[in-house]
mmCIF file of C-alpha atoms in Angstrom:
data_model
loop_
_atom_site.group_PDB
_atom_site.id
_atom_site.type_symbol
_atom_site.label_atom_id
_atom_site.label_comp_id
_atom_site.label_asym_id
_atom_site.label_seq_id
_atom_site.Cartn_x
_atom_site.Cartn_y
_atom_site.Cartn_z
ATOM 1 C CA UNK A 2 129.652 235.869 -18.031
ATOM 2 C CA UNK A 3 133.271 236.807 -18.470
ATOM 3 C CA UNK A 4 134.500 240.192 -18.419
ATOM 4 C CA UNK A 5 136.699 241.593 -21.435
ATOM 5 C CA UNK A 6 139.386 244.567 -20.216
ATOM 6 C CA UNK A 7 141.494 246.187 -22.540
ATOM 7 C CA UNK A 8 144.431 247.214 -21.625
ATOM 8 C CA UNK A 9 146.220 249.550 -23.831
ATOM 9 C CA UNK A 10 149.935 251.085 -23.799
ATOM 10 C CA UNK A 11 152.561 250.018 -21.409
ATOM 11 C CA UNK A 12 151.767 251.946 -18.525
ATOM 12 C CA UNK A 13 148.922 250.183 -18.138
ATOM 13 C CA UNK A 14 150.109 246.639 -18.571
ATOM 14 C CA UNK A 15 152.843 247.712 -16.027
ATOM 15 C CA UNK A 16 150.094 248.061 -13.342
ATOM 16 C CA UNK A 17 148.739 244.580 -14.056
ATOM 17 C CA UNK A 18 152.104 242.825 -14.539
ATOM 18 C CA UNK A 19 155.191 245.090 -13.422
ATOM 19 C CA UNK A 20 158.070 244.571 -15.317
ATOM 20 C CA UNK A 21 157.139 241.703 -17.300
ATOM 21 C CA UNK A 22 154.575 244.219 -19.563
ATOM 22 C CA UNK A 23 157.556 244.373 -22.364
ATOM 23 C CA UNK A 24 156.497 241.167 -23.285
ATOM 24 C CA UNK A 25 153.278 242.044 -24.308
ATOM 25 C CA UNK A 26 151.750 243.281 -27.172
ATOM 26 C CA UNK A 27 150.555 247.230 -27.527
ATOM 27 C CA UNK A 28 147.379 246.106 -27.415
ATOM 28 C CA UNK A 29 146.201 243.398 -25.016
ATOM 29 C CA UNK A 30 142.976 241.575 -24.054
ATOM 30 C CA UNK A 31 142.636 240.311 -21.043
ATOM 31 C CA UNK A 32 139.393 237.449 -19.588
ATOM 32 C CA UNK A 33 138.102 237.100 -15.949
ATOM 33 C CA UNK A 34 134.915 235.832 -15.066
ATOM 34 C CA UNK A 35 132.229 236.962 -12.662
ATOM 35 C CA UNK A 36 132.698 234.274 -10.215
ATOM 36 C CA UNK A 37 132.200 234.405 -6.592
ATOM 37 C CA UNK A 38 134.279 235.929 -4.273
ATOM 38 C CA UNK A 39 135.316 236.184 -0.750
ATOM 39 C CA UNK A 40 135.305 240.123 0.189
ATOM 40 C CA UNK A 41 138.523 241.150 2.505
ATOM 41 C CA UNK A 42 134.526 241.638 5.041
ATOM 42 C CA UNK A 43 134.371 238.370 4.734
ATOM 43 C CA UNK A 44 131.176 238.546 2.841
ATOM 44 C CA UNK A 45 130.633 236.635 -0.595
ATOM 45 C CA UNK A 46 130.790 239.126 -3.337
ATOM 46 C CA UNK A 47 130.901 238.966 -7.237
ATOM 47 C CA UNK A 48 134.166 239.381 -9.357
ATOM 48 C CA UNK A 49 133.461 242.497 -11.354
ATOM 49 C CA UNK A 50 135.452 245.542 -12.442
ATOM 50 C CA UNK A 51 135.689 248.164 -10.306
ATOM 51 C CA UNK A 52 133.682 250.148 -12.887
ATOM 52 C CA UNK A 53 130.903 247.525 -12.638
ATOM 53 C CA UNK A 54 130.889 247.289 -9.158
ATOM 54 C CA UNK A 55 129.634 251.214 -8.746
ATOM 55 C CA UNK A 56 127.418 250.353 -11.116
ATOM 56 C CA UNK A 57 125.814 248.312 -9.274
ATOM 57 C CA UNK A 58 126.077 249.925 -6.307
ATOM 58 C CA UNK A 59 128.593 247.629 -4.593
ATOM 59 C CA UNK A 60 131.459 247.843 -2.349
ATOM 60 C CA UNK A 61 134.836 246.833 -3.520
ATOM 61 C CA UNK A 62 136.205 244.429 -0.869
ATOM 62 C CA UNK A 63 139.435 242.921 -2.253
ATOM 63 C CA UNK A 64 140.980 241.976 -5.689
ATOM 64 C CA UNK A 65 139.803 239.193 -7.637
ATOM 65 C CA UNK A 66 140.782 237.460 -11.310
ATOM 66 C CA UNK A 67 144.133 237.495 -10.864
ATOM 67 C CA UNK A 68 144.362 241.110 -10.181
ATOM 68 C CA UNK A 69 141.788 242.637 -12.756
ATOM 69 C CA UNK A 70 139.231 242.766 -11.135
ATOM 70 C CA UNK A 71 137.711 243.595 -7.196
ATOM 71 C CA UNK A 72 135.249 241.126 -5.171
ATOM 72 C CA UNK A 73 131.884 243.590 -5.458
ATOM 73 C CA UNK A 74 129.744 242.945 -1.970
ATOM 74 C CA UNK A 75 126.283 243.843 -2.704
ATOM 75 C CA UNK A 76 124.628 245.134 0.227
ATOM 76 C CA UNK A 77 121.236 246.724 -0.562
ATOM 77 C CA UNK A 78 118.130 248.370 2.275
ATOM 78 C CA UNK A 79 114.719 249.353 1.664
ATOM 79 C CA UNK A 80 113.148 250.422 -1.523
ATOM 80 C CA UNK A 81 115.664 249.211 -3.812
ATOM 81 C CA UNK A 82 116.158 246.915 -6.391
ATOM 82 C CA UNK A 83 118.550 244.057 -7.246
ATOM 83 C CA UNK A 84 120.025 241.669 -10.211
ATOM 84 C CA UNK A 85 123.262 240.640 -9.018
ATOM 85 C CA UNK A 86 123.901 237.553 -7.691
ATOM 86 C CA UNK A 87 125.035 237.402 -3.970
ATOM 87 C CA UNK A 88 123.075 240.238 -2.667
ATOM 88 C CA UNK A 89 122.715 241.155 0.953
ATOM 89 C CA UNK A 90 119.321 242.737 2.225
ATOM 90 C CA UNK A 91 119.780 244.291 5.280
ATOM 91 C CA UNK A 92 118.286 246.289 7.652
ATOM 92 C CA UNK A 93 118.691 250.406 7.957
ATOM 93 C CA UNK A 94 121.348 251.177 10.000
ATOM 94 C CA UNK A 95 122.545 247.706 9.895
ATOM 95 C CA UNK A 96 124.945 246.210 11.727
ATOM 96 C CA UNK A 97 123.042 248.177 14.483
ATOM 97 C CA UNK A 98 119.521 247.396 15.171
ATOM 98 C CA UNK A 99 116.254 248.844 13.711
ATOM 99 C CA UNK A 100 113.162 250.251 16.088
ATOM 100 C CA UNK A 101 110.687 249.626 12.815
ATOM 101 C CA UNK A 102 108.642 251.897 10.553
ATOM 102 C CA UNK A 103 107.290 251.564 7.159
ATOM 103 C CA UNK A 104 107.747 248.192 5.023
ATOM 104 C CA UNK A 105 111.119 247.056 4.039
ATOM 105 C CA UNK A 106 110.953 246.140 0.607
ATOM 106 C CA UNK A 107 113.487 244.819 -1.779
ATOM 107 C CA UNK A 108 112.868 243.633 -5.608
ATOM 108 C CA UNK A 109 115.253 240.803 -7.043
ATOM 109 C CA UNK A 110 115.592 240.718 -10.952
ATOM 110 C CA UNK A 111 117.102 237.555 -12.254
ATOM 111 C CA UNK A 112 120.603 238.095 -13.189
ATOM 112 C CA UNK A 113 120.194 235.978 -16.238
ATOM 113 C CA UNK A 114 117.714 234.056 -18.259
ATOM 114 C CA UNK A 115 119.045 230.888 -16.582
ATOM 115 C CA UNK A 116 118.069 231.069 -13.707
ATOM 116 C CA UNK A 117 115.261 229.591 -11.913
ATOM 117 C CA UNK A 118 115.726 230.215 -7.792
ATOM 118 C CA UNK A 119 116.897 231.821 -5.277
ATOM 119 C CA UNK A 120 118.306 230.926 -1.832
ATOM 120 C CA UNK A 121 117.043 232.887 1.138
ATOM 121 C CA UNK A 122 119.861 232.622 4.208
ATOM 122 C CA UNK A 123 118.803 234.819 6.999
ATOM 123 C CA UNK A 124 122.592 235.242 8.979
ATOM 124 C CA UNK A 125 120.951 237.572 11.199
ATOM 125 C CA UNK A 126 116.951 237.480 11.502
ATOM 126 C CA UNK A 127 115.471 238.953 14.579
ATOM 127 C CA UNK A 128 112.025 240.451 14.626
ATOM 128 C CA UNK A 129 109.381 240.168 17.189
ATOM 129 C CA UNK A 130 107.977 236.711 18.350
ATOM 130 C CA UNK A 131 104.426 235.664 17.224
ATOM 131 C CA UNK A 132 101.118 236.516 19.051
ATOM 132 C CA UNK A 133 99.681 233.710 22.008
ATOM 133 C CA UNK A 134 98.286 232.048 19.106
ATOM 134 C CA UNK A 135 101.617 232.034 16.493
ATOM 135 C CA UNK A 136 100.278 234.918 14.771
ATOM 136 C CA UNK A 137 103.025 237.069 12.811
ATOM 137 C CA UNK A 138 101.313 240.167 13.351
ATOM 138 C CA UNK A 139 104.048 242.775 14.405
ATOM 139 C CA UNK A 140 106.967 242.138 12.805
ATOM 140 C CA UNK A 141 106.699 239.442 10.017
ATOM 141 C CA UNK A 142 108.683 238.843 6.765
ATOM 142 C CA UNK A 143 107.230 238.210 3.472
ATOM 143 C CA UNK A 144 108.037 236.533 -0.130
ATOM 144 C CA UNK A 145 105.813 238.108 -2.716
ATOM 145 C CA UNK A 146 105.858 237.688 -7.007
ATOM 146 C CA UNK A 147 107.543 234.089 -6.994
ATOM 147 C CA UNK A 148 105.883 230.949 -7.758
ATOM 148 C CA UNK A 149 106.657 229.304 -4.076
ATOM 149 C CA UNK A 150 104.091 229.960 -1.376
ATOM 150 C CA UNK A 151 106.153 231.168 1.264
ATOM 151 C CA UNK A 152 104.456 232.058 4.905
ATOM 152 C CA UNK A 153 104.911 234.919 7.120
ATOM 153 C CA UNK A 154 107.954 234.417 8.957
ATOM 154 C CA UNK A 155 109.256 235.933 12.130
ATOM 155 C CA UNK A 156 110.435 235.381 15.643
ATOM 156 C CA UNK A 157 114.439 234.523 15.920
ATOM 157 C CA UNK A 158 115.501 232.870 12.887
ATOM 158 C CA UNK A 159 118.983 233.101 12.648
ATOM 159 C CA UNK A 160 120.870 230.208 10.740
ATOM 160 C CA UNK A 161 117.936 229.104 9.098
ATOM 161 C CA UNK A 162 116.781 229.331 4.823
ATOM 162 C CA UNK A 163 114.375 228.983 2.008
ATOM 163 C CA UNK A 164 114.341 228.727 -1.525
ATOM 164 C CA UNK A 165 111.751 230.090 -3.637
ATOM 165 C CA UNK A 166 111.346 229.804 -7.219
ATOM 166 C CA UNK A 167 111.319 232.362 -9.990
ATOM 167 C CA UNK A 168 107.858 232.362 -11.721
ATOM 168 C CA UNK A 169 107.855 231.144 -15.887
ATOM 169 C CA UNK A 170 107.784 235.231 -16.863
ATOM 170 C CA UNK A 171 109.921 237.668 -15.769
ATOM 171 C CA UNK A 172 108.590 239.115 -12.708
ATOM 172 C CA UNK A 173 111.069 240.019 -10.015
ATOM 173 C CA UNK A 174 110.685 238.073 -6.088
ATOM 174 C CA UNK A 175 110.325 241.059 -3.604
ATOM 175 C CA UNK A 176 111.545 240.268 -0.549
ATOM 176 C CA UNK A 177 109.015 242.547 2.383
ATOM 177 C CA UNK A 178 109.745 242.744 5.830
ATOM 178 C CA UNK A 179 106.854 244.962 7.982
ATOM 179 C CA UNK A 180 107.851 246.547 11.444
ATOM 180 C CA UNK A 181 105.470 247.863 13.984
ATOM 181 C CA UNK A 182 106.703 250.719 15.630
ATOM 182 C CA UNK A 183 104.445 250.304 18.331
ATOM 183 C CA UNK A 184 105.865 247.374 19.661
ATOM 184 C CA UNK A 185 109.098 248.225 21.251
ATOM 185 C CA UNK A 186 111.629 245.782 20.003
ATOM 186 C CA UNK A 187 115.862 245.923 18.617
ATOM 187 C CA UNK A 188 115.266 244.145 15.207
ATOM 188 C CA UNK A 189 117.516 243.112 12.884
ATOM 189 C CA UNK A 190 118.263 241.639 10.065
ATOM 190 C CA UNK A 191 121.097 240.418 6.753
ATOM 191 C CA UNK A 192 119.511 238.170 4.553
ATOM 192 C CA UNK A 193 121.901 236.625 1.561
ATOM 193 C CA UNK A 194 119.789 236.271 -2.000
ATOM 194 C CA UNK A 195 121.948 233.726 -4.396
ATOM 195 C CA UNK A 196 120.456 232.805 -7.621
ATOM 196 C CA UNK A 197 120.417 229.202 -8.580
ATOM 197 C CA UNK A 198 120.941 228.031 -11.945
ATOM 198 C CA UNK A 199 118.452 226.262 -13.764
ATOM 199 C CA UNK A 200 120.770 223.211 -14.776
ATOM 200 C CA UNK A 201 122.399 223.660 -10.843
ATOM 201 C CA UNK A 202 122.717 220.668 -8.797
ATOM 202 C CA UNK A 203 122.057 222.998 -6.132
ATOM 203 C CA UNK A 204 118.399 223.674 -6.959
ATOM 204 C CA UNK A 205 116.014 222.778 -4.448
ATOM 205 C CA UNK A 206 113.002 220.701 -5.667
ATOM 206 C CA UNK A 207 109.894 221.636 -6.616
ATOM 207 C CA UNK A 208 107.871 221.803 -3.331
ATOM 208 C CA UNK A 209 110.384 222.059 -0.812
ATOM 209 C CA UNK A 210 110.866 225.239 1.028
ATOM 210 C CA UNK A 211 114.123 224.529 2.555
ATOM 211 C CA UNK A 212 116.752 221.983 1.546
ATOM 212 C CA UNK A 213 119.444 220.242 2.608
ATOM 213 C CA UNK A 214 122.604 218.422 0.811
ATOM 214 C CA UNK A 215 124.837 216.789 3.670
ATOM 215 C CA UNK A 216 125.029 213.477 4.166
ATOM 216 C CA UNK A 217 123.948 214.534 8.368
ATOM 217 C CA UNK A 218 122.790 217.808 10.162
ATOM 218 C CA UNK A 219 120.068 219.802 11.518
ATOM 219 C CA UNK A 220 116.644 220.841 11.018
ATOM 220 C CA UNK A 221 114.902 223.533 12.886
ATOM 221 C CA UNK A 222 111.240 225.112 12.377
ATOM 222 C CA UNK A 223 110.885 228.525 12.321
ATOM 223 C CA UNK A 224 111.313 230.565 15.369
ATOM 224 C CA UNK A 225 112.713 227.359 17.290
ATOM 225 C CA UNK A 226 114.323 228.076 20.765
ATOM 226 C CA UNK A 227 114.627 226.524 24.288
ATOM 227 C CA UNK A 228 112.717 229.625 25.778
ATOM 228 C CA UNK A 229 109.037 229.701 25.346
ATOM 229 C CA UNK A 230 107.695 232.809 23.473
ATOM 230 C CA UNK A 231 107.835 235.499 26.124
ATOM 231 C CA UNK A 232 104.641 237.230 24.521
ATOM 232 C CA UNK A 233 102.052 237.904 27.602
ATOM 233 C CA UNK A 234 99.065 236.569 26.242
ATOM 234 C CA UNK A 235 95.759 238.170 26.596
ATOM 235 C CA UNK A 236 94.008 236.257 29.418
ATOM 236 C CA UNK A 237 97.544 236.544 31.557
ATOM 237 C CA UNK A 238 97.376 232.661 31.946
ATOM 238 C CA UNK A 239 98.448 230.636 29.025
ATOM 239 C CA UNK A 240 101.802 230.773 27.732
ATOM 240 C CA UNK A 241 102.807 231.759 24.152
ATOM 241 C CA UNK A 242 103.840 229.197 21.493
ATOM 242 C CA UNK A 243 106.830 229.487 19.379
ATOM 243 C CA UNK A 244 105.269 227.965 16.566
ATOM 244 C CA UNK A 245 104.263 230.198 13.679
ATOM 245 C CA UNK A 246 100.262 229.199 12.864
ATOM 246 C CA UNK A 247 99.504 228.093 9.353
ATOM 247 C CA UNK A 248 101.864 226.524 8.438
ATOM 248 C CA UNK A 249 102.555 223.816 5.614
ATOM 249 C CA UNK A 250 105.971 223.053 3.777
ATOM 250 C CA UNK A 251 108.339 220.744 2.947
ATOM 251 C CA UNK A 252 111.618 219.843 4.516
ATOM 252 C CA UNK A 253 114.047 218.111 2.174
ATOM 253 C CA UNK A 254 117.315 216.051 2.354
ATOM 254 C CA UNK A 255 118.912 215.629 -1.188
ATOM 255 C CA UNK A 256 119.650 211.648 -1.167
ATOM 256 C CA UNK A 257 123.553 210.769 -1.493
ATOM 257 C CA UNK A 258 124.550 208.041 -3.681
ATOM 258 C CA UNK A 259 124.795 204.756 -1.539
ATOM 259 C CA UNK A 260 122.713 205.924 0.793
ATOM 260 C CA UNK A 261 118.946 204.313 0.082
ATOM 261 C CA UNK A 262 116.883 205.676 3.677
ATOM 262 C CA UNK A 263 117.018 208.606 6.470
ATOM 263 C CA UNK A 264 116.423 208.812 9.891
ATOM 264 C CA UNK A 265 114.773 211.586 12.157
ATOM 265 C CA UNK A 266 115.979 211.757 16.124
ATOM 266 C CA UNK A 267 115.714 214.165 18.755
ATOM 267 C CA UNK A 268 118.516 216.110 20.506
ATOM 268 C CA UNK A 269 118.870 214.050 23.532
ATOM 269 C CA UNK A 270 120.261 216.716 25.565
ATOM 270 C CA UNK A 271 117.365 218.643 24.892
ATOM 271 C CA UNK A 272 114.008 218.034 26.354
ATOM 272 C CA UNK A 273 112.206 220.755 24.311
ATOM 273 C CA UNK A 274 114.072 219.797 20.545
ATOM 274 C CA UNK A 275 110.390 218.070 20.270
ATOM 275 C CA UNK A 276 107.399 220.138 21.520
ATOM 276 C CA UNK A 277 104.800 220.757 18.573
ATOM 277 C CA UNK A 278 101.555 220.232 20.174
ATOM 278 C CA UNK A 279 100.010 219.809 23.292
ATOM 279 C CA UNK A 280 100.689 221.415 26.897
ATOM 280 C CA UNK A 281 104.668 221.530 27.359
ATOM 281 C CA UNK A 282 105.043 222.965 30.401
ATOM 282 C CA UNK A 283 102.093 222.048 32.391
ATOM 283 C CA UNK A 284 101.155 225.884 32.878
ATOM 284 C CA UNK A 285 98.448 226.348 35.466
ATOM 285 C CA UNK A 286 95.985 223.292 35.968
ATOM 286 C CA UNK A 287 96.480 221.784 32.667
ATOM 287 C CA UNK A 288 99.119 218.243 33.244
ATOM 288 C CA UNK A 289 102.272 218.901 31.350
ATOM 289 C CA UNK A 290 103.563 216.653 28.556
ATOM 290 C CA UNK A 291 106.878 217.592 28.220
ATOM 291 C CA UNK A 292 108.036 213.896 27.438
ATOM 292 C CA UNK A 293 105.019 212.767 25.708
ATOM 293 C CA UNK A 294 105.209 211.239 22.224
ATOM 294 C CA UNK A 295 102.075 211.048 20.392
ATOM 295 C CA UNK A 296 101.317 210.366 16.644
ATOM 296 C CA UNK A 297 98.233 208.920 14.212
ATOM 297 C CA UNK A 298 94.578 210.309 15.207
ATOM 298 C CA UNK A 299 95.993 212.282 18.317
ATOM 299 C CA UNK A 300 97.816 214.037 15.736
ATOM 300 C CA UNK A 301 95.206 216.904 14.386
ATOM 301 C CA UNK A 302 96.167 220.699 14.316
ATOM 302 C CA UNK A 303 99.869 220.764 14.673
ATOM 303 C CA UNK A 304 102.149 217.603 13.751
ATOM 304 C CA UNK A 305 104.959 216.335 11.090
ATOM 305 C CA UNK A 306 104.610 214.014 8.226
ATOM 306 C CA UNK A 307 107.116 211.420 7.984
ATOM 307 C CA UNK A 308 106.337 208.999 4.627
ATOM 308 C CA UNK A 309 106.312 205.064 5.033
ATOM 309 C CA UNK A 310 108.050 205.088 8.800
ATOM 310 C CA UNK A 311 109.034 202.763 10.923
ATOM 311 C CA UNK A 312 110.506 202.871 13.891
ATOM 312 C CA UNK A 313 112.788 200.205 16.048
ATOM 313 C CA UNK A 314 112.379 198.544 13.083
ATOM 314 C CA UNK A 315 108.653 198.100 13.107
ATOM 315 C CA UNK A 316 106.901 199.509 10.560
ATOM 316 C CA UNK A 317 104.014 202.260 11.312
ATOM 317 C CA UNK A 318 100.137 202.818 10.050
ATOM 318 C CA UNK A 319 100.420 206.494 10.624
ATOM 319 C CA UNK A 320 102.979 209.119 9.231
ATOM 320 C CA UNK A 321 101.802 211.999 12.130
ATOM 321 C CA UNK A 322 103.985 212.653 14.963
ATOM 322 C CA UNK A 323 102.955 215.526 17.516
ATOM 323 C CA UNK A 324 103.338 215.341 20.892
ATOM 324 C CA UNK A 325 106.093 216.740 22.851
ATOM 325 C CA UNK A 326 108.562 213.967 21.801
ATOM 326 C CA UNK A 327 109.518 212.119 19.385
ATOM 327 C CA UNK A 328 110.704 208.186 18.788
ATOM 328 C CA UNK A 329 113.763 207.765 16.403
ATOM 329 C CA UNK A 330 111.895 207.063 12.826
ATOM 330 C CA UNK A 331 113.373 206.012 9.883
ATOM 331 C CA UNK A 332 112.115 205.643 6.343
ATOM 332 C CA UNK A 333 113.135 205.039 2.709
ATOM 333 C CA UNK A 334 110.307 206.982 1.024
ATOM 334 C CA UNK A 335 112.569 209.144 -1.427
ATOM 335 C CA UNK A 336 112.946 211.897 -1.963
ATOM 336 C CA UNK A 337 113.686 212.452 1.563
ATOM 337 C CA UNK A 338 111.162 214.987 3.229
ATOM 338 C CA UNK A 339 109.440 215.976 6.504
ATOM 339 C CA UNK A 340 105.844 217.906 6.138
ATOM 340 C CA UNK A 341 105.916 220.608 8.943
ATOM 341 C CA UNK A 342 101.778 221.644 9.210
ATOM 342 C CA UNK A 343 100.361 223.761 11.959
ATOM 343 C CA UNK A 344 96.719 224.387 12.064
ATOM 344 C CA UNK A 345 95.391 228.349 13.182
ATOM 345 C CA UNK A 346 94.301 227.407 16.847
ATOM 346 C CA UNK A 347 97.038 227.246 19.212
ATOM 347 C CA UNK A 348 96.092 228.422 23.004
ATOM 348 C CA UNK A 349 92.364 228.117 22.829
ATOM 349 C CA UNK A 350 92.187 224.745 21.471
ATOM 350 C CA UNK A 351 89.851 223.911 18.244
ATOM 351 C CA UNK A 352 87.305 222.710 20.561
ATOM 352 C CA UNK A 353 88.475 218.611 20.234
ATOM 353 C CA UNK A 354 92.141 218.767 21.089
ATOM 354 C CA UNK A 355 93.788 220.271 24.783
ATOM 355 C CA UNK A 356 94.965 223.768 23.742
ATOM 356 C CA UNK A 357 98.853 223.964 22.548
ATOM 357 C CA UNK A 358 101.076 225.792 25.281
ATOM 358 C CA UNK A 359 104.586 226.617 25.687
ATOM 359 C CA UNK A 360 105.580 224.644 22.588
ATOM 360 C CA UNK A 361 109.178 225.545 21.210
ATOM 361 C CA UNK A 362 108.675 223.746 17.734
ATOM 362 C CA UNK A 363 111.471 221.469 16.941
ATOM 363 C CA UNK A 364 114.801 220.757 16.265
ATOM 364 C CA UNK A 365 115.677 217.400 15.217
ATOM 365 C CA UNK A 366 118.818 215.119 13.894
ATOM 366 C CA UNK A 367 118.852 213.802 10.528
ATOM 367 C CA UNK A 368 121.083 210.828 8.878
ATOM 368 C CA UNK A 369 120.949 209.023 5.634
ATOM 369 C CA UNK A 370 121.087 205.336 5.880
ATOM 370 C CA UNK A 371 123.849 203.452 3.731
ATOM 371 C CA UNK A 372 121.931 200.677 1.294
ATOM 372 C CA UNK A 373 122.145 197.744 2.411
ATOM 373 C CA UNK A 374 124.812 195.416 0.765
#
C-alpha cells in the first residue's frame, strides 16, 4: 500500500524540505509506502503517518519515507485485536514479568487479502515447565481459528517460531496464552506476528510448523534446555521431562540452489543436545543412557523421522532415531524435513518401553550438502 500526503501551502512544504519548498508547486503530492521499519526501540515497526499510527494504536518510534512518515511499533496485550503487520503481543506489564490470571487472548485480522501466514517469533517466552509427564497444564500457549494444528506450547522457549496458516475465509488466528495463578511463577512473554504474503518466498510450506532458510543453523524442540524440568513429580522419584507430550510436526529446511542433500548432527559439546527417549540420567535404580543411540523398532513413543537416511555413508532401513544420542545422518529426501512425534506416556512408561526420564529434547546441527559435480 502506499500512502498519499498532501501537502498544501508553503509552510508546510517548508517542514518537509526547508528552503528548497519555493520550488514546488502550491499544491503537492507526495508517495511513501508502508514498508518495514526499524523503530529508534529497536523494534520492527510499519511506515505509516503519524495519523495512522494512533489509529492503530501504535507508538511512533522514529521517522520513516524520507521524512513523511514515522516507523509505527505495534505493541498490543490481552483482549485486543490486530491487522497490522509487525505486531508485538506481549504480556501485561511487560517488560516486567506477569504472576498469571485470566486468558491472554489476542485476535489477528489479515492486513490484506494477500496474505496467507503468519510468523510466530517468541523473543521472550517463559511460562511454566510441563507436568512429570510433558503435560502443558499450567501455563500453556495456544493457536486457535487457523488452518495449522498447532500444540500447546510452554516451558522456556525463547528464540524459537512457528508459522501457521490463515484459513480459505476470513477468520482471524487468535493467539491464547492461559496462566495459573496458583502456580507461583515470573512469566513472560513478546511474541512478533508478521504476515506472509501469499506469492512470498518466505512462506513456509504446507505442513511445516517451523521453517528454516539458511544454508546452516539450529534446530531446537520446544522447551529444550541443559537442565532437566525441575517439576517435582508426584511419586517424589522420577524426574520430569522437558519434552512437551503429543506432539507431531514438521521441521523444515528450504533447499538452496546447488545444494541437493542435508545433514543432522549433534552438538558435540553437549551431551544432552540428544535426549528424546529413554532414562537420561540414570535416576534411582533405572541404568542411565545418557550416550545411547537407538533408532528402528526401539523407537516407539517418542523419536524423530529422518526420510531415506544414511549414515557414514551407509544407507538405513529405518527413519526413527530416539535414544539419548544421535549418529550424524544425512539424506537427500527433499524437501528437507525432520518429524518431531512424542507419544502421551512419558514417566510411567506405556507398559512395553522403560519409562522416559530426565530427557531435555534436542538440539541439533543442520547443513545442506553441495550436489555433487
Amino acid at each position: 500500500m502506499v500512502v498519499v500526503v498532501a501537502v498544501l501551502g508553503s509552510v508546510g512544504l517548508a517542514e518537509y524540505y526547508g528552503s528548497s519548498a519555493k520550488f514546488f508547486p502550491l499544491f503537492s503530492v507526495v508517495r511513501f509506502s508502508n514498508a518495514h521499519c526499524l523503530g529508534n526501540n529497536n523494534l520492527n515497526g510499519t511506515c505509516f503517518t503519524r495519523r495512522e499510527c494512533t489509529r492503530y494504536g501504535g507508538l511512533a518510534s522514529g521517522t520513516c519515507g524520507n521524512g513523511l512518515g514515522v516507523c509505527c511499533v505495534v505493541q498490543k496485550s490481552c483482549g485486543t485485536t490486530s491487522n497490522v503487520n509487525c505486531t508485538y503481543f506481549v504480556n501485561p506489564g511487560f517488560p516486567g514479568f506477569y504472576t498469571g490470571g485470566s486468558r491472554c487472548t489476542i485476535s489477528i485480522n489479515k492486513c490484506n487479502n494477500n496474505v496467507c501466514q503468519v510468523r510466530l517469533d517468541f523473543l521472550d517466552f517463559s511460562l511454566a515447565q510441563p507436568d512429570v509427564n510433558g503435560n502443558c497444564l499450567n501455563d500453556f500457549l495456544s493457536v486457535t481459528g487457523g488452518a495449522t494444528s498447532v500444540p500447546r506450547i510452554c516451558g522456556e522457549n525463547t528464540g524459537q517460531h512457528i508459522y501457521v496458516d490463515f484459513d480459505p475465509g476470513s477468520n482471524p488466528i487468535q493467539i491464547s496464552i492461559d496462566t495459573n495463578t496458583a502456580f507461583a511463577f515470573n512469566r513472560r512473554w513478546n511474541i512478533k506476528i508478521t504476515q506472509i504474503p501469499c506469492c512470498s518466498n518466505e512462506l513456509a510450506p504446507t505442513g511445516c510448523l517451523m521453517y528454516y532458510t539458511a544454508i546452516s543453523g539450529k534446530v531446537m524442540s520446544f522447551n529444550f534446555g541443559t537442565l532437566p524440568n525441575p517439576t517435582p513429580p508426584p511419586d517424589g522419584f522420577l524426574t520430569g521431562t522437558r519434552e512437551m507430550a503429543n506432539l507431531n510436526y514438521g521441521v523444515c529446511v528450504r533447499m538452496a540452489p546447488g545444494y541437493c542433500s542435508i545433514e543432522w548432527s549433534q552438538d558435540p559439546n553437549n551431551i544432552y543436545s540428544f535426549t528424546v527417549s529413554g532414562d537420561t540420567e540414570g535416576v534411582g535404580n533405572l541404568v542411565g543412557t545418557a550416550t545411547a543411540a537407538d533408532s528402528g523398532a526401539n523407537c516407539t513413543g517418542d523419536f524423530i523421522v529422518i526420510p531415506n537416511p544414511s549414515q557414514n555413508g551407509v544407507a538405513l532401513d529405518t527413519d526413527r532415531f530416539c535414544g539419548n544420542a544421535l549418529v550424524t545422518t544425512t539424506t537427500s529426501s527433499k524437501p528437507f524435513v525432520l518429524t518431531v512425534v512424542t507419544n502421551s506416556s512419558e514417566n510411567f512408561g506405556d507398559g512395553v518401553t522403560l519409562p522416559d526420564v530426565a530427557n531435555r529434547g534436542f538440539c541439533l546441527q543442520y547443513r545442506q550438502l553441495p550436489c555433487p559435480p
